[in-house]
JSON list of C-alpha atoms in Angstrom, two decimals:
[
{"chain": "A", "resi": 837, "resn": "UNK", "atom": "CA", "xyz": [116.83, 85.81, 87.69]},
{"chain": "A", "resi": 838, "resn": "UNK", "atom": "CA", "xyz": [114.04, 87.44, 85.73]},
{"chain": "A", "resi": 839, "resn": "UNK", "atom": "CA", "xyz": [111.35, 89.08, 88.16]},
{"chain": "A", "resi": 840, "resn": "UNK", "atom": "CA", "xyz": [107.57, 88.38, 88.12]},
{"chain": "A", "resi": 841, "resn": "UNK", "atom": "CA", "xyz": [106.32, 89.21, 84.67]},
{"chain": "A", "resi": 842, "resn": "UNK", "atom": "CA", "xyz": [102.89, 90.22, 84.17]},
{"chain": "A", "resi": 843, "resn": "UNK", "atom": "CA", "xyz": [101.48, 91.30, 80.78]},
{"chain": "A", "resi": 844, "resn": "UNK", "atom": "CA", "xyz": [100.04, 93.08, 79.23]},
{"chain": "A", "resi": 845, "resn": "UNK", "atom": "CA", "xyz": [100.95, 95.74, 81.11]},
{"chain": "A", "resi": 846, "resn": "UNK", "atom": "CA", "xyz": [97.90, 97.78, 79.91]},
{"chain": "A", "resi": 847, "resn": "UNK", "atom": "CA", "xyz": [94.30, 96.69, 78.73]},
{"chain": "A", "resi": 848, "resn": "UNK", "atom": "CA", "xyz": [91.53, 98.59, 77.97]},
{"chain": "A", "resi": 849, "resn": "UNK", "atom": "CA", "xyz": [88.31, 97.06, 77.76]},
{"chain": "A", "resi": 850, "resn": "UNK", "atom": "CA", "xyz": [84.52, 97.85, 76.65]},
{"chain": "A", "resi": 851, "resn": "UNK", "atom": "CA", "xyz": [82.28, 97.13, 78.87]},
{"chain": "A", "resi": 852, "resn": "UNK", "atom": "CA", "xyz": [80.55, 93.79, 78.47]},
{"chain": "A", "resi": 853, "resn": "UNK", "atom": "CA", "xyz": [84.15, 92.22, 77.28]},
{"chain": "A", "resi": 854, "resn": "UNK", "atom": "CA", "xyz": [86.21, 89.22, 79.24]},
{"chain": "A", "resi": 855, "resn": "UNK", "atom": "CA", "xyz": [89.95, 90.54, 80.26]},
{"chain": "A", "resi": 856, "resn": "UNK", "atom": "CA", "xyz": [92.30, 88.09, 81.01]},
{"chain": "A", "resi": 857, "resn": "UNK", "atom": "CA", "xyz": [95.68, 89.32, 82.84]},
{"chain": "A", "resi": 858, "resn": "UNK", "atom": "CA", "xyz": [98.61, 87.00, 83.12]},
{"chain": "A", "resi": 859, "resn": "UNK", "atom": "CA", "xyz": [101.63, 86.88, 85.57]},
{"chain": "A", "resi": 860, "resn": "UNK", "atom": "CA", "xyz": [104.55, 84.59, 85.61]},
{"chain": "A", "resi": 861, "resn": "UNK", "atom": "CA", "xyz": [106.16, 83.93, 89.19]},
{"chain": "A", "resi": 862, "resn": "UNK", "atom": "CA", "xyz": [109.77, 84.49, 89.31]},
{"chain": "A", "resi": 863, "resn": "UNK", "atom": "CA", "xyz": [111.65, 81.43, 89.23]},
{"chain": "A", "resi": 864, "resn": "UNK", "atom": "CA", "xyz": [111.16, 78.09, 91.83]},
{"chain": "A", "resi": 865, "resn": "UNK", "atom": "CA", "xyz": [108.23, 80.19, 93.27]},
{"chain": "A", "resi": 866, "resn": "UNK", "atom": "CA", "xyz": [105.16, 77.87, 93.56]},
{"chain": "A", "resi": 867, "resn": "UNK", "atom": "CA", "xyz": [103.28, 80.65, 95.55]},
{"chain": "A", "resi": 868, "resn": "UNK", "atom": "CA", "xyz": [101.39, 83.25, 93.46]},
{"chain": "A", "resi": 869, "resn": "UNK", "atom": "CA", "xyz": [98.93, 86.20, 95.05]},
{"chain": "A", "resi": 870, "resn": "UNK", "atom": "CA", "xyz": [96.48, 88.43, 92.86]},
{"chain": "A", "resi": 871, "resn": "UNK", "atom": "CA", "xyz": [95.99, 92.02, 94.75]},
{"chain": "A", "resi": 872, "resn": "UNK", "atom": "CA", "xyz": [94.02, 94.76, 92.97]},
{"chain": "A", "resi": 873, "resn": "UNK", "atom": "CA", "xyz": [94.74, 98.49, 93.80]},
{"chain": "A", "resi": 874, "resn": "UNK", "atom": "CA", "xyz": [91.75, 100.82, 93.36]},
{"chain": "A", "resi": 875, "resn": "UNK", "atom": "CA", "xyz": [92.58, 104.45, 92.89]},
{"chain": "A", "resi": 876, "resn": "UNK", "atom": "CA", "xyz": [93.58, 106.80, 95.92]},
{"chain": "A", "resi": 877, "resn": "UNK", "atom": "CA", "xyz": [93.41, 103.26, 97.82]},
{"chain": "A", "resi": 878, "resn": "UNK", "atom": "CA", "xyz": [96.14, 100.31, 99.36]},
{"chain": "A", "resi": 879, "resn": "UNK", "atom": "CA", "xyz": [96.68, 96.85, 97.63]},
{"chain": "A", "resi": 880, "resn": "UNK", "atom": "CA", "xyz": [93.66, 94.87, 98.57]},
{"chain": "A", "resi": 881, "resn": "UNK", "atom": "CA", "xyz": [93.87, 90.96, 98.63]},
{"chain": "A", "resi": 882, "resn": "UNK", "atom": "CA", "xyz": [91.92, 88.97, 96.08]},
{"chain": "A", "resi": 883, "resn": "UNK", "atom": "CA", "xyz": [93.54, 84.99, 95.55]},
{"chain": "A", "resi": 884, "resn": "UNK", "atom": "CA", "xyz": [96.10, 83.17, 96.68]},
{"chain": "A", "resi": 885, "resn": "UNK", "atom": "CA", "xyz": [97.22, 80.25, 94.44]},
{"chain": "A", "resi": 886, "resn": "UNK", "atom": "CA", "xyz": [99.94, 77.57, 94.43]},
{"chain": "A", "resi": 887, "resn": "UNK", "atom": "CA", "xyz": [100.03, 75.31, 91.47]},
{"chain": "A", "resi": 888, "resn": "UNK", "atom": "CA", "xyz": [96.90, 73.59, 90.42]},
{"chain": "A", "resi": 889, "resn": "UNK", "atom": "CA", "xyz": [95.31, 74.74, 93.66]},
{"chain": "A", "resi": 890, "resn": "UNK", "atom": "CA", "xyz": [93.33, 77.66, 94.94]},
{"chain": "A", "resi": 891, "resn": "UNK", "atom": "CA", "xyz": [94.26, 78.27, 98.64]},
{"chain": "A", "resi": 892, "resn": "UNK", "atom": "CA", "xyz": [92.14, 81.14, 99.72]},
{"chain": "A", "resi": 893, "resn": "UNK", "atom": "CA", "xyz": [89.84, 83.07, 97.20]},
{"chain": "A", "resi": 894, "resn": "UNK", "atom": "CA", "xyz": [88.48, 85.24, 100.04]},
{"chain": "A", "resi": 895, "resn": "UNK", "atom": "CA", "xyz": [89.15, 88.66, 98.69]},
{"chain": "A", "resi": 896, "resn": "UNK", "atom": "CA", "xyz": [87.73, 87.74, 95.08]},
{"chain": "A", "resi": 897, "resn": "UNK", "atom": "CA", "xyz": [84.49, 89.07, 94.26]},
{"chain": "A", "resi": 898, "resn": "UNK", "atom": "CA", "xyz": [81.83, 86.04, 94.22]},
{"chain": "A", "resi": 899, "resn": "UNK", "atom": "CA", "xyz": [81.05, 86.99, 90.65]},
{"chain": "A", "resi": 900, "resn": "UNK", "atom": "CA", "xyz": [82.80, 86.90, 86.93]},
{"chain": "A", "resi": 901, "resn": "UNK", "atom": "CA", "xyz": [86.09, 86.56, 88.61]},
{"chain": "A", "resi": 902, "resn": "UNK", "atom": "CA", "xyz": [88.34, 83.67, 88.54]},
{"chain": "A", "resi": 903, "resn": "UNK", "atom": "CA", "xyz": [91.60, 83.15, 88.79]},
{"chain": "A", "resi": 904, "resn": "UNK", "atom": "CA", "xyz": [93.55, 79.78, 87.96]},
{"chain": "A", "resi": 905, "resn": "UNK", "atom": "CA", "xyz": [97.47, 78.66, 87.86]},
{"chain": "A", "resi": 906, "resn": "UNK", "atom": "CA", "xyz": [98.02, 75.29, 85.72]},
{"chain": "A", "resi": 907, "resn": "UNK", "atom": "CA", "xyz": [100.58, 73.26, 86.20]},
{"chain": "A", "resi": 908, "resn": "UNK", "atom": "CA", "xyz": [102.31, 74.39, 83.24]},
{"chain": "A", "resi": 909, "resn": "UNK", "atom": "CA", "xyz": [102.39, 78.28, 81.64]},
{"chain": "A", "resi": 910, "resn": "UNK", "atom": "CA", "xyz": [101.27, 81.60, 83.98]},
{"chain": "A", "resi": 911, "resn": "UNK", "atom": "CA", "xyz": [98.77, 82.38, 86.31]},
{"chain": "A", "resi": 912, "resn": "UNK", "atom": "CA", "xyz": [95.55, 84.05, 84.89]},
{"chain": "A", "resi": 913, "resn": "UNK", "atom": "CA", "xyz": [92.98, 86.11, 86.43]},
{"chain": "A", "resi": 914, "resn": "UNK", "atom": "CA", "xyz": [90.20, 86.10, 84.80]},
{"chain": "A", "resi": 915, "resn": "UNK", "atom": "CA", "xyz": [87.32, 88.85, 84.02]},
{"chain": "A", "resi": 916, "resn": "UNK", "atom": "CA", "xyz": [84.03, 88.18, 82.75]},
{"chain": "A", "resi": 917, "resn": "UNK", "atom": "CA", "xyz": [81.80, 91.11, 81.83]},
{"chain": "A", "resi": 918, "resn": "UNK", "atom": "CA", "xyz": [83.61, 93.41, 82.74]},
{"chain": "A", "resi": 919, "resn": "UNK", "atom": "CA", "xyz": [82.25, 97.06, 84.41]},
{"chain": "A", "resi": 920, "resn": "UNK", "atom": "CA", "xyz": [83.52, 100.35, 84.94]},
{"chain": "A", "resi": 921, "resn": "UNK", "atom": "CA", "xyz": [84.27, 99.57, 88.60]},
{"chain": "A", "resi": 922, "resn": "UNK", "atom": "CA", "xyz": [86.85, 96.84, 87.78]},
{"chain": "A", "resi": 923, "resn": "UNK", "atom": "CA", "xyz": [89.28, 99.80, 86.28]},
{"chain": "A", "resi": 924, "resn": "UNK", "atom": "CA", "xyz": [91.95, 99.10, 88.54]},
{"chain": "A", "resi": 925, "resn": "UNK", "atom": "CA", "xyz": [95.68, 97.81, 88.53]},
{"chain": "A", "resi": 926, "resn": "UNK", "atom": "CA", "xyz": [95.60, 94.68, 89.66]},
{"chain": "A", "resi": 927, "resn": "UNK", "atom": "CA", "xyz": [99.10, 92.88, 90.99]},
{"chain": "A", "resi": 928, "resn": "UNK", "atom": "CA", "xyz": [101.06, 89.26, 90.87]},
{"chain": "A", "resi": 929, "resn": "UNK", "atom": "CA", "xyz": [102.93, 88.42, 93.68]},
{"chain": "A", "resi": 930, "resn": "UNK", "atom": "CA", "xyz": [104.93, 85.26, 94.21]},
{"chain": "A", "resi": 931, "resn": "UNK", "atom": "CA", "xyz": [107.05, 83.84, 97.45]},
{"chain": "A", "resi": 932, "resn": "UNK", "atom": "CA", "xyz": [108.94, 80.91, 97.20]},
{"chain": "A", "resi": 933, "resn": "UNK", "atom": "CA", "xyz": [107.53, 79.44, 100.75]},
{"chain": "A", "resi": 934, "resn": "UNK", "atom": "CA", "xyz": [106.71, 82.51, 103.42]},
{"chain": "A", "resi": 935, "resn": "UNK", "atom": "CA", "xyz": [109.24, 85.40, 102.84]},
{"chain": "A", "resi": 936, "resn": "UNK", "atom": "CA", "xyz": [108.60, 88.88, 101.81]},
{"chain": "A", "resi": 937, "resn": "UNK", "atom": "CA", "xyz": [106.55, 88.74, 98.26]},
{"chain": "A", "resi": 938, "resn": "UNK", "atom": "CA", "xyz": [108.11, 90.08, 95.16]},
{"chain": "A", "resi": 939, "resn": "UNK", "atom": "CA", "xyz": [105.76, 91.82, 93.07]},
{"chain": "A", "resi": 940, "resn": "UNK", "atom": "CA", "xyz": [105.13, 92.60, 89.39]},
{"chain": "A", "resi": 941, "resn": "UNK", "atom": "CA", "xyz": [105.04, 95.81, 87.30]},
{"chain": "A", "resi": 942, "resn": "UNK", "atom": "CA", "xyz": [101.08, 95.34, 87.40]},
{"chain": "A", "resi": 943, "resn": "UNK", "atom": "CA", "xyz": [98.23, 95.14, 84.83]},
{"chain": "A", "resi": 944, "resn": "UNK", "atom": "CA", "xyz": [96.02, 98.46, 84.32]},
{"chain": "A", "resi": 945, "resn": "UNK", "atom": "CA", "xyz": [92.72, 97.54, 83.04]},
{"chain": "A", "resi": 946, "resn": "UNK", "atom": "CA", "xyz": [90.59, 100.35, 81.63]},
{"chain": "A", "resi": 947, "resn": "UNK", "atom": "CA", "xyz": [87.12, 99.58, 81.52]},
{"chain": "A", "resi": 948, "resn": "UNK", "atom": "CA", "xyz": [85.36, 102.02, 78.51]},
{"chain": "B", "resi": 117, "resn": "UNK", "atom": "CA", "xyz": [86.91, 98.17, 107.74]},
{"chain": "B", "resi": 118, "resn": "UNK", "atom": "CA", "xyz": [90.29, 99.32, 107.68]},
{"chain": "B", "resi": 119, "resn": "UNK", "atom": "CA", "xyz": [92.88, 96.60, 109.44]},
{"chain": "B", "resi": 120, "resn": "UNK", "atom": "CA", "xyz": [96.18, 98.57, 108.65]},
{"chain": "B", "resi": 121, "resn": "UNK", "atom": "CA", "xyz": [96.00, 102.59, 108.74]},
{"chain": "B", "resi": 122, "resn": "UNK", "atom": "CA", "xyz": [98.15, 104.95, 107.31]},
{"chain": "B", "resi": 123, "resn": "UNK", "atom": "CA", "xyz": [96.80, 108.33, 108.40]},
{"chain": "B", "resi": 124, "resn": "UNK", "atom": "CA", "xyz": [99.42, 110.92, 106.82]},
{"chain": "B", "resi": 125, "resn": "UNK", "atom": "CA", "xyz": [98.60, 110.56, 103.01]},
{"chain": "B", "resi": 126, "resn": "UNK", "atom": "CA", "xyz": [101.59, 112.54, 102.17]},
{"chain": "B", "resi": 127, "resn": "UNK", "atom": "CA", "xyz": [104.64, 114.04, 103.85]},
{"chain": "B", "resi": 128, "resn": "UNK", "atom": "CA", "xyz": [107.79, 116.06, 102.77]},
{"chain": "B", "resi": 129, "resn": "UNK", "atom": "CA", "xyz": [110.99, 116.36, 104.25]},
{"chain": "B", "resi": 130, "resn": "UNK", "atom": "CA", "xyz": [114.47, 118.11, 103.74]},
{"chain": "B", "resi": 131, "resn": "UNK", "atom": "CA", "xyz": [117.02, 116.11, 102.02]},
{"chain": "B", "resi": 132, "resn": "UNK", "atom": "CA", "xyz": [119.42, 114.71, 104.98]},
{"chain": "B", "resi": 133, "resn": "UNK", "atom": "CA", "xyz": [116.68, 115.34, 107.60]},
{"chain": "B", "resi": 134, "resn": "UNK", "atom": "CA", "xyz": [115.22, 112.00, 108.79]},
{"chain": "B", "resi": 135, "resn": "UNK", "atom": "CA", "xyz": [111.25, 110.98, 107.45]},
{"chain": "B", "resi": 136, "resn": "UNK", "atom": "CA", "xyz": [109.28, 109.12, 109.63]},
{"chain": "B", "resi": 137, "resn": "UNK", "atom": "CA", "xyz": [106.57, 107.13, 108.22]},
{"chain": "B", "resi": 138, "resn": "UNK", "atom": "CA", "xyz": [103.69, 105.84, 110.52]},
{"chain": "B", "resi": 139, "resn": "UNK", "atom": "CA", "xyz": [100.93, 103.15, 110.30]},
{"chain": "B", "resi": 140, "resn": "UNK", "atom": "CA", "xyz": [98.15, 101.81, 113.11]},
{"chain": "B", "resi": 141, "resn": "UNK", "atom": "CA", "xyz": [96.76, 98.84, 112.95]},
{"chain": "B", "resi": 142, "resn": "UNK", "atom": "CA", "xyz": [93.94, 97.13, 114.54]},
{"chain": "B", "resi": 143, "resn": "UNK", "atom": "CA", "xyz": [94.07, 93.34, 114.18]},
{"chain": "B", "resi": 144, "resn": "UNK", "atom": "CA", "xyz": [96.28, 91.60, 117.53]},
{"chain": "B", "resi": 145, "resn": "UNK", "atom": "CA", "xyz": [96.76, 88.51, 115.14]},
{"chain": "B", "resi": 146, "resn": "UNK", "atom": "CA", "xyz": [99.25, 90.34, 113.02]},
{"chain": "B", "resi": 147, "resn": "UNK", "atom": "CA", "xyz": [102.85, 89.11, 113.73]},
{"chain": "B", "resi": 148, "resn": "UNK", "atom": "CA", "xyz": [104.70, 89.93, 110.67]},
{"chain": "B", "resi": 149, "resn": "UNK", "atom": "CA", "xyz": [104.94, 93.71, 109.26]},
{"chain": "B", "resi": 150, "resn": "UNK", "atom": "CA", "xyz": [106.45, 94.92, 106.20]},
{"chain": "B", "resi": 151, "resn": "UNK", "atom": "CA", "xyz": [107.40, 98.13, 104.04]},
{"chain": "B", "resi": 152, "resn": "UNK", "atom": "CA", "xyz": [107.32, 98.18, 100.32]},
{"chain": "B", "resi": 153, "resn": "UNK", "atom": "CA", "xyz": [108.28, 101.04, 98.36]},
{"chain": "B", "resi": 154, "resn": "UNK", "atom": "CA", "xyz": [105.98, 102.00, 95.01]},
{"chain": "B", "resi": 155, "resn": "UNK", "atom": "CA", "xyz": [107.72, 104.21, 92.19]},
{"chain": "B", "resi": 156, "resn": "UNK", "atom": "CA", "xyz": [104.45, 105.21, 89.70]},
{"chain": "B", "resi": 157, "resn": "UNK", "atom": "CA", "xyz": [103.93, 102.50, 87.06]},
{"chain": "B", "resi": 158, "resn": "UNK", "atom": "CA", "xyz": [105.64, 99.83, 88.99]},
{"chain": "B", "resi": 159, "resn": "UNK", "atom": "CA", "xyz": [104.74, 97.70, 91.47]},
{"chain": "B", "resi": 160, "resn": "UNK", "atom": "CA", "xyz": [105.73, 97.99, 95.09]},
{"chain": "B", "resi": 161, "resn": "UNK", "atom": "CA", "xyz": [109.12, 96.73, 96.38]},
{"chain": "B", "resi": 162, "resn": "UNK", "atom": "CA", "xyz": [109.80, 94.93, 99.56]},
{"chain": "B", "resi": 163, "resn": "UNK", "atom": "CA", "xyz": [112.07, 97.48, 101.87]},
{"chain": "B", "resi": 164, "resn": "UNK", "atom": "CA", "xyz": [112.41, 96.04, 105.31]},
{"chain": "B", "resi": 165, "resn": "UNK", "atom": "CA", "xyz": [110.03, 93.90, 107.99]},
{"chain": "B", "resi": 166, "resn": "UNK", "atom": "CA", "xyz": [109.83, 93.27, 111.91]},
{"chain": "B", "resi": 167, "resn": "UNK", "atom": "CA", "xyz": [108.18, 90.07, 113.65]},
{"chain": "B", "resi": 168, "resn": "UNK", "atom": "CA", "xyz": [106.09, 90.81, 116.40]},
{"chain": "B", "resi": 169, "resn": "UNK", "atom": "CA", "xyz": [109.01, 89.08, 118.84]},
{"chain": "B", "resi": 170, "resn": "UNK", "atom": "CA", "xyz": [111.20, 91.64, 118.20]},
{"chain": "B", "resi": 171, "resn": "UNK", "atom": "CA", "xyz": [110.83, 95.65, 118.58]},
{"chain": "B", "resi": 172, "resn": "UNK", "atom": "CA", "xyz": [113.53, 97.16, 116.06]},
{"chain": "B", "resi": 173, "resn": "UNK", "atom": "CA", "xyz": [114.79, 95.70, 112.72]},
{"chain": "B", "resi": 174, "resn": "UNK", "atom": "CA", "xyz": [117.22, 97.89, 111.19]},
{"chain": "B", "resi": 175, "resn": "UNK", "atom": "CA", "xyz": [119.16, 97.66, 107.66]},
{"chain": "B", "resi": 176, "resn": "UNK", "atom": "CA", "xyz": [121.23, 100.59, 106.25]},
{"chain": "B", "resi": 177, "resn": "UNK", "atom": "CA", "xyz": [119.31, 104.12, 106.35]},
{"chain": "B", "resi": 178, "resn": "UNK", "atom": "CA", "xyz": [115.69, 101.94, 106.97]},
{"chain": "B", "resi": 179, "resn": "UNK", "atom": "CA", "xyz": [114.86, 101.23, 110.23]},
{"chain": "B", "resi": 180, "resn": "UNK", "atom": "CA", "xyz": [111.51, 99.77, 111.98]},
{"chain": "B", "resi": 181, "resn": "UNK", "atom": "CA", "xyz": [110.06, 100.41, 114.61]},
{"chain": "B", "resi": 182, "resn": "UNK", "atom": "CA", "xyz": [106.83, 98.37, 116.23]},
{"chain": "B", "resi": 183, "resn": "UNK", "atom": "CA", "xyz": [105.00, 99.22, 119.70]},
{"chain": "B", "resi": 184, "resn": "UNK", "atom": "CA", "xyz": [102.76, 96.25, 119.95]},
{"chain": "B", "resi": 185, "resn": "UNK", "atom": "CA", "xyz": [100.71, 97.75, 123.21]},
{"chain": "B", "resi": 186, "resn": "UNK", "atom": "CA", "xyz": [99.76, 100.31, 120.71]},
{"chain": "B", "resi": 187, "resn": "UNK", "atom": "CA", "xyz": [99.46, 98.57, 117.37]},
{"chain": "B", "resi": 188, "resn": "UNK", "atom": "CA", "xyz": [101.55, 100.59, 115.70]},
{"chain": "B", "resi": 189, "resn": "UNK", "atom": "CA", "xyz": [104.80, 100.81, 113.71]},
{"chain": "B", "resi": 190, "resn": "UNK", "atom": "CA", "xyz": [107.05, 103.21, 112.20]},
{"chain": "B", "resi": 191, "resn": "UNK", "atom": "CA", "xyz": [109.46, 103.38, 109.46]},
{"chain": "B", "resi": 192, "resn": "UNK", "atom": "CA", "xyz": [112.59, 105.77, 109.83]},
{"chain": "B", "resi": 193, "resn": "UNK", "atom": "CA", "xyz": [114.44, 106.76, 107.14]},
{"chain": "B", "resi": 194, "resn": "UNK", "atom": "CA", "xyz": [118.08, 108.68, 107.61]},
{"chain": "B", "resi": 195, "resn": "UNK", "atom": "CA", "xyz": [119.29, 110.23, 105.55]},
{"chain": "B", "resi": 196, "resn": "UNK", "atom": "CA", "xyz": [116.58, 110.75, 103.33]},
{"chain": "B", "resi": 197, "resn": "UNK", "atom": "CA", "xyz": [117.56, 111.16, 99.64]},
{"chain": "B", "resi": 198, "resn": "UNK", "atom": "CA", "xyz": [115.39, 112.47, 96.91]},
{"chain": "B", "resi": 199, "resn": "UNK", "atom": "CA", "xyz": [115.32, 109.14, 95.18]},
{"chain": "B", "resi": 200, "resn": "UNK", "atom": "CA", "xyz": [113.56, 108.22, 98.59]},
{"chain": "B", "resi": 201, "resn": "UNK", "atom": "CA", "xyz": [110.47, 110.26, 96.50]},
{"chain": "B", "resi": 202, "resn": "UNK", "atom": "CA", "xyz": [107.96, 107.09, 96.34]},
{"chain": "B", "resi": 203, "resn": "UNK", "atom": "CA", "xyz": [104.28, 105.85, 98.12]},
{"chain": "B", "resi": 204, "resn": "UNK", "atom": "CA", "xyz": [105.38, 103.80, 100.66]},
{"chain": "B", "resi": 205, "resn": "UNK", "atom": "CA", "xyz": [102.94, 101.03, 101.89]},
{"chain": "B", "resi": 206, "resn": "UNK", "atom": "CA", "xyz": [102.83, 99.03, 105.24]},
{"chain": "B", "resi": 207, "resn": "UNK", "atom": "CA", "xyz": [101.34, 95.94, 105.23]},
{"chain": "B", "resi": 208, "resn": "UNK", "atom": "CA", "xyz": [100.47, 93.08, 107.81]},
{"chain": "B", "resi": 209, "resn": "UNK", "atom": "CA", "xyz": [99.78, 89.47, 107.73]},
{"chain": "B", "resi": 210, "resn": "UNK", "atom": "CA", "xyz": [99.58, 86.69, 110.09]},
{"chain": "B", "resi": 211, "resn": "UNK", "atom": "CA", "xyz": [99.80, 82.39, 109.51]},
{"chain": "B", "resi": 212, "resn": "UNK", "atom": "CA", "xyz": [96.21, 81.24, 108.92]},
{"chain": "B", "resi": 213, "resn": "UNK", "atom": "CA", "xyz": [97.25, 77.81, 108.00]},
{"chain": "B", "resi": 214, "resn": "UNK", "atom": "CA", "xyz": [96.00, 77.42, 104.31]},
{"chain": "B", "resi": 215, "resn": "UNK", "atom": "CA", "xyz": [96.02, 80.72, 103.91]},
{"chain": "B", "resi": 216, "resn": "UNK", "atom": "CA", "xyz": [99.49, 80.81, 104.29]},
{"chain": "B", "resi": 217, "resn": "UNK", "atom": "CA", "xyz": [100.58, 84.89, 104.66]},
{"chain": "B", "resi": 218, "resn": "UNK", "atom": "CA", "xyz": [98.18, 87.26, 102.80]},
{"chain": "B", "resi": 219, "resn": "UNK", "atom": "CA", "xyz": [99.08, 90.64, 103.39]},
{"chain": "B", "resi": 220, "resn": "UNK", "atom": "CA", "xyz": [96.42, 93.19, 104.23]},
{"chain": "B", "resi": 221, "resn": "UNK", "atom": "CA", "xyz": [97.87, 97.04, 103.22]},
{"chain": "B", "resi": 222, "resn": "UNK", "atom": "CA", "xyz": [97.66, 100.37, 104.63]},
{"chain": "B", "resi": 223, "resn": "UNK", "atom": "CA", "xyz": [96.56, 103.08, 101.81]},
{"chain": "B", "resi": 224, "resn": "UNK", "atom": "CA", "xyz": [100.45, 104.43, 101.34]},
{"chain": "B", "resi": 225, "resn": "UNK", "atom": "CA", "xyz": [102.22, 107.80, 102.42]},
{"chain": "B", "resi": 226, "resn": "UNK", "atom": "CA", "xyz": [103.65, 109.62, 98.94]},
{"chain": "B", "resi": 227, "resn": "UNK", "atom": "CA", "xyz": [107.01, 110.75, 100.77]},
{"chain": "B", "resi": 228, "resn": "UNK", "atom": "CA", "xyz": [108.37, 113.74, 98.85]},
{"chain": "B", "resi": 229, "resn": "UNK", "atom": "CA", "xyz": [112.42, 114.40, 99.72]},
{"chain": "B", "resi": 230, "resn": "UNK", "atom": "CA", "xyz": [112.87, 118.34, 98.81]},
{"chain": "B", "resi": 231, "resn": "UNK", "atom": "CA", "xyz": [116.60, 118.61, 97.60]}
]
């Protein structure tokens, strides 16, 4: 049972350009969660998603992020414009109702 | 403001001696707690979690330990081993209905086990 798969594992971006980070859940997992992790700093909520659906968006920044999760293919978080300040590894997790969530490998964005 | 504290950033111990890992927290609607375990480059792996009905949860060499008059828990660790050498994060959450369980995180402890 492959674990949640995010890719690409690293992106670097200029600044100005749209980065787009994927994560597949691990399998029969309808519950997916975005957390970013800021240097010298703890995970930090950003979206919670189940399929089609955004639960709770209250840790995403009000602007050029969005995050989605189709009924078919990954989930994608989405960057628009991106600034130096979004340089950060940001982190899938999926549950298949309440337990424990597993976690991915991460995406490290580096904004230029 | 800072829900879920983890004061020690770092902390080294003998191989074989037991590491204690700490972590405050601040919100009385948390009622689930968890360790995860972060190697560099990966992302963190679930260890070992308490509800707030019980006061111990214990599997293998991990053991938890919550004091809910004083909002705070504590992961034990005997023996340590070097591969124990990782950031180790607690983390919180509680049912908000749609919200389901988000987990708010403390800022990690890089435990170093000196063989």
């Amino acid at each position: 049972n492959a674990g949640v798969m995010q890719n690409p594992r690293h992106l670097v971006r200029r600044r100005g350009q749209e980065a787009r980070l994927r994560c597949s859940p691990m399998k029969g997992h309808s519950h997916v969660y975005w957390y970013r992790q800021l240097p010298e700093e703890g995970l930090k909520f950003m979206v919670y998603l189940q399929k089609e659906n955004i639960i709770d968006e209250s840790g995403m920044p009000k602007e050029r992020f969005s995050a989605e999760f189709p009924k078919e293919g990954p989930s994608i978080l989405r960057i628009q414009q991106v600034v130096r300040g979004d340089s950060a590894a940001y982190f899938c997790a999926s549950s298949p109702d309440l337990s424990p969530l597993h976690f991915g490998n991460g995406t490290r964005l580096t904004v230029t | 403001d800072q829900q879920v504290k983890q004061n020690s950033p770092s902390l080294s111990v003998q191989e074989g001696r037991i590491s204690i890992l700490n972590c405050d927290y601040t919100n009385s609607m948390f009622d689930y707690f968890l360790w995860y375990k972060k190697y560099p480059a990966e992302g963190p792996t679930f260890l070992i979690s308490i509800s707030s009905i019980k006061d111990k949860n214990e599997d293998g060499r991990f053991t938890v330990f919550l004091n809910k008059s004083a909002k705070h828990l504590s992961l034990h660790i005997v023996p340590s081993q070097p591969g124990d050498s990782a950031v180790y994060f607690c983390a919180a959450s509680y049912f908000s209905g749609g919200s389901a369980r988000q987990l708010t995180f403390g800022s990690g402890t890089q435990l170093t086990v000196l063989p």
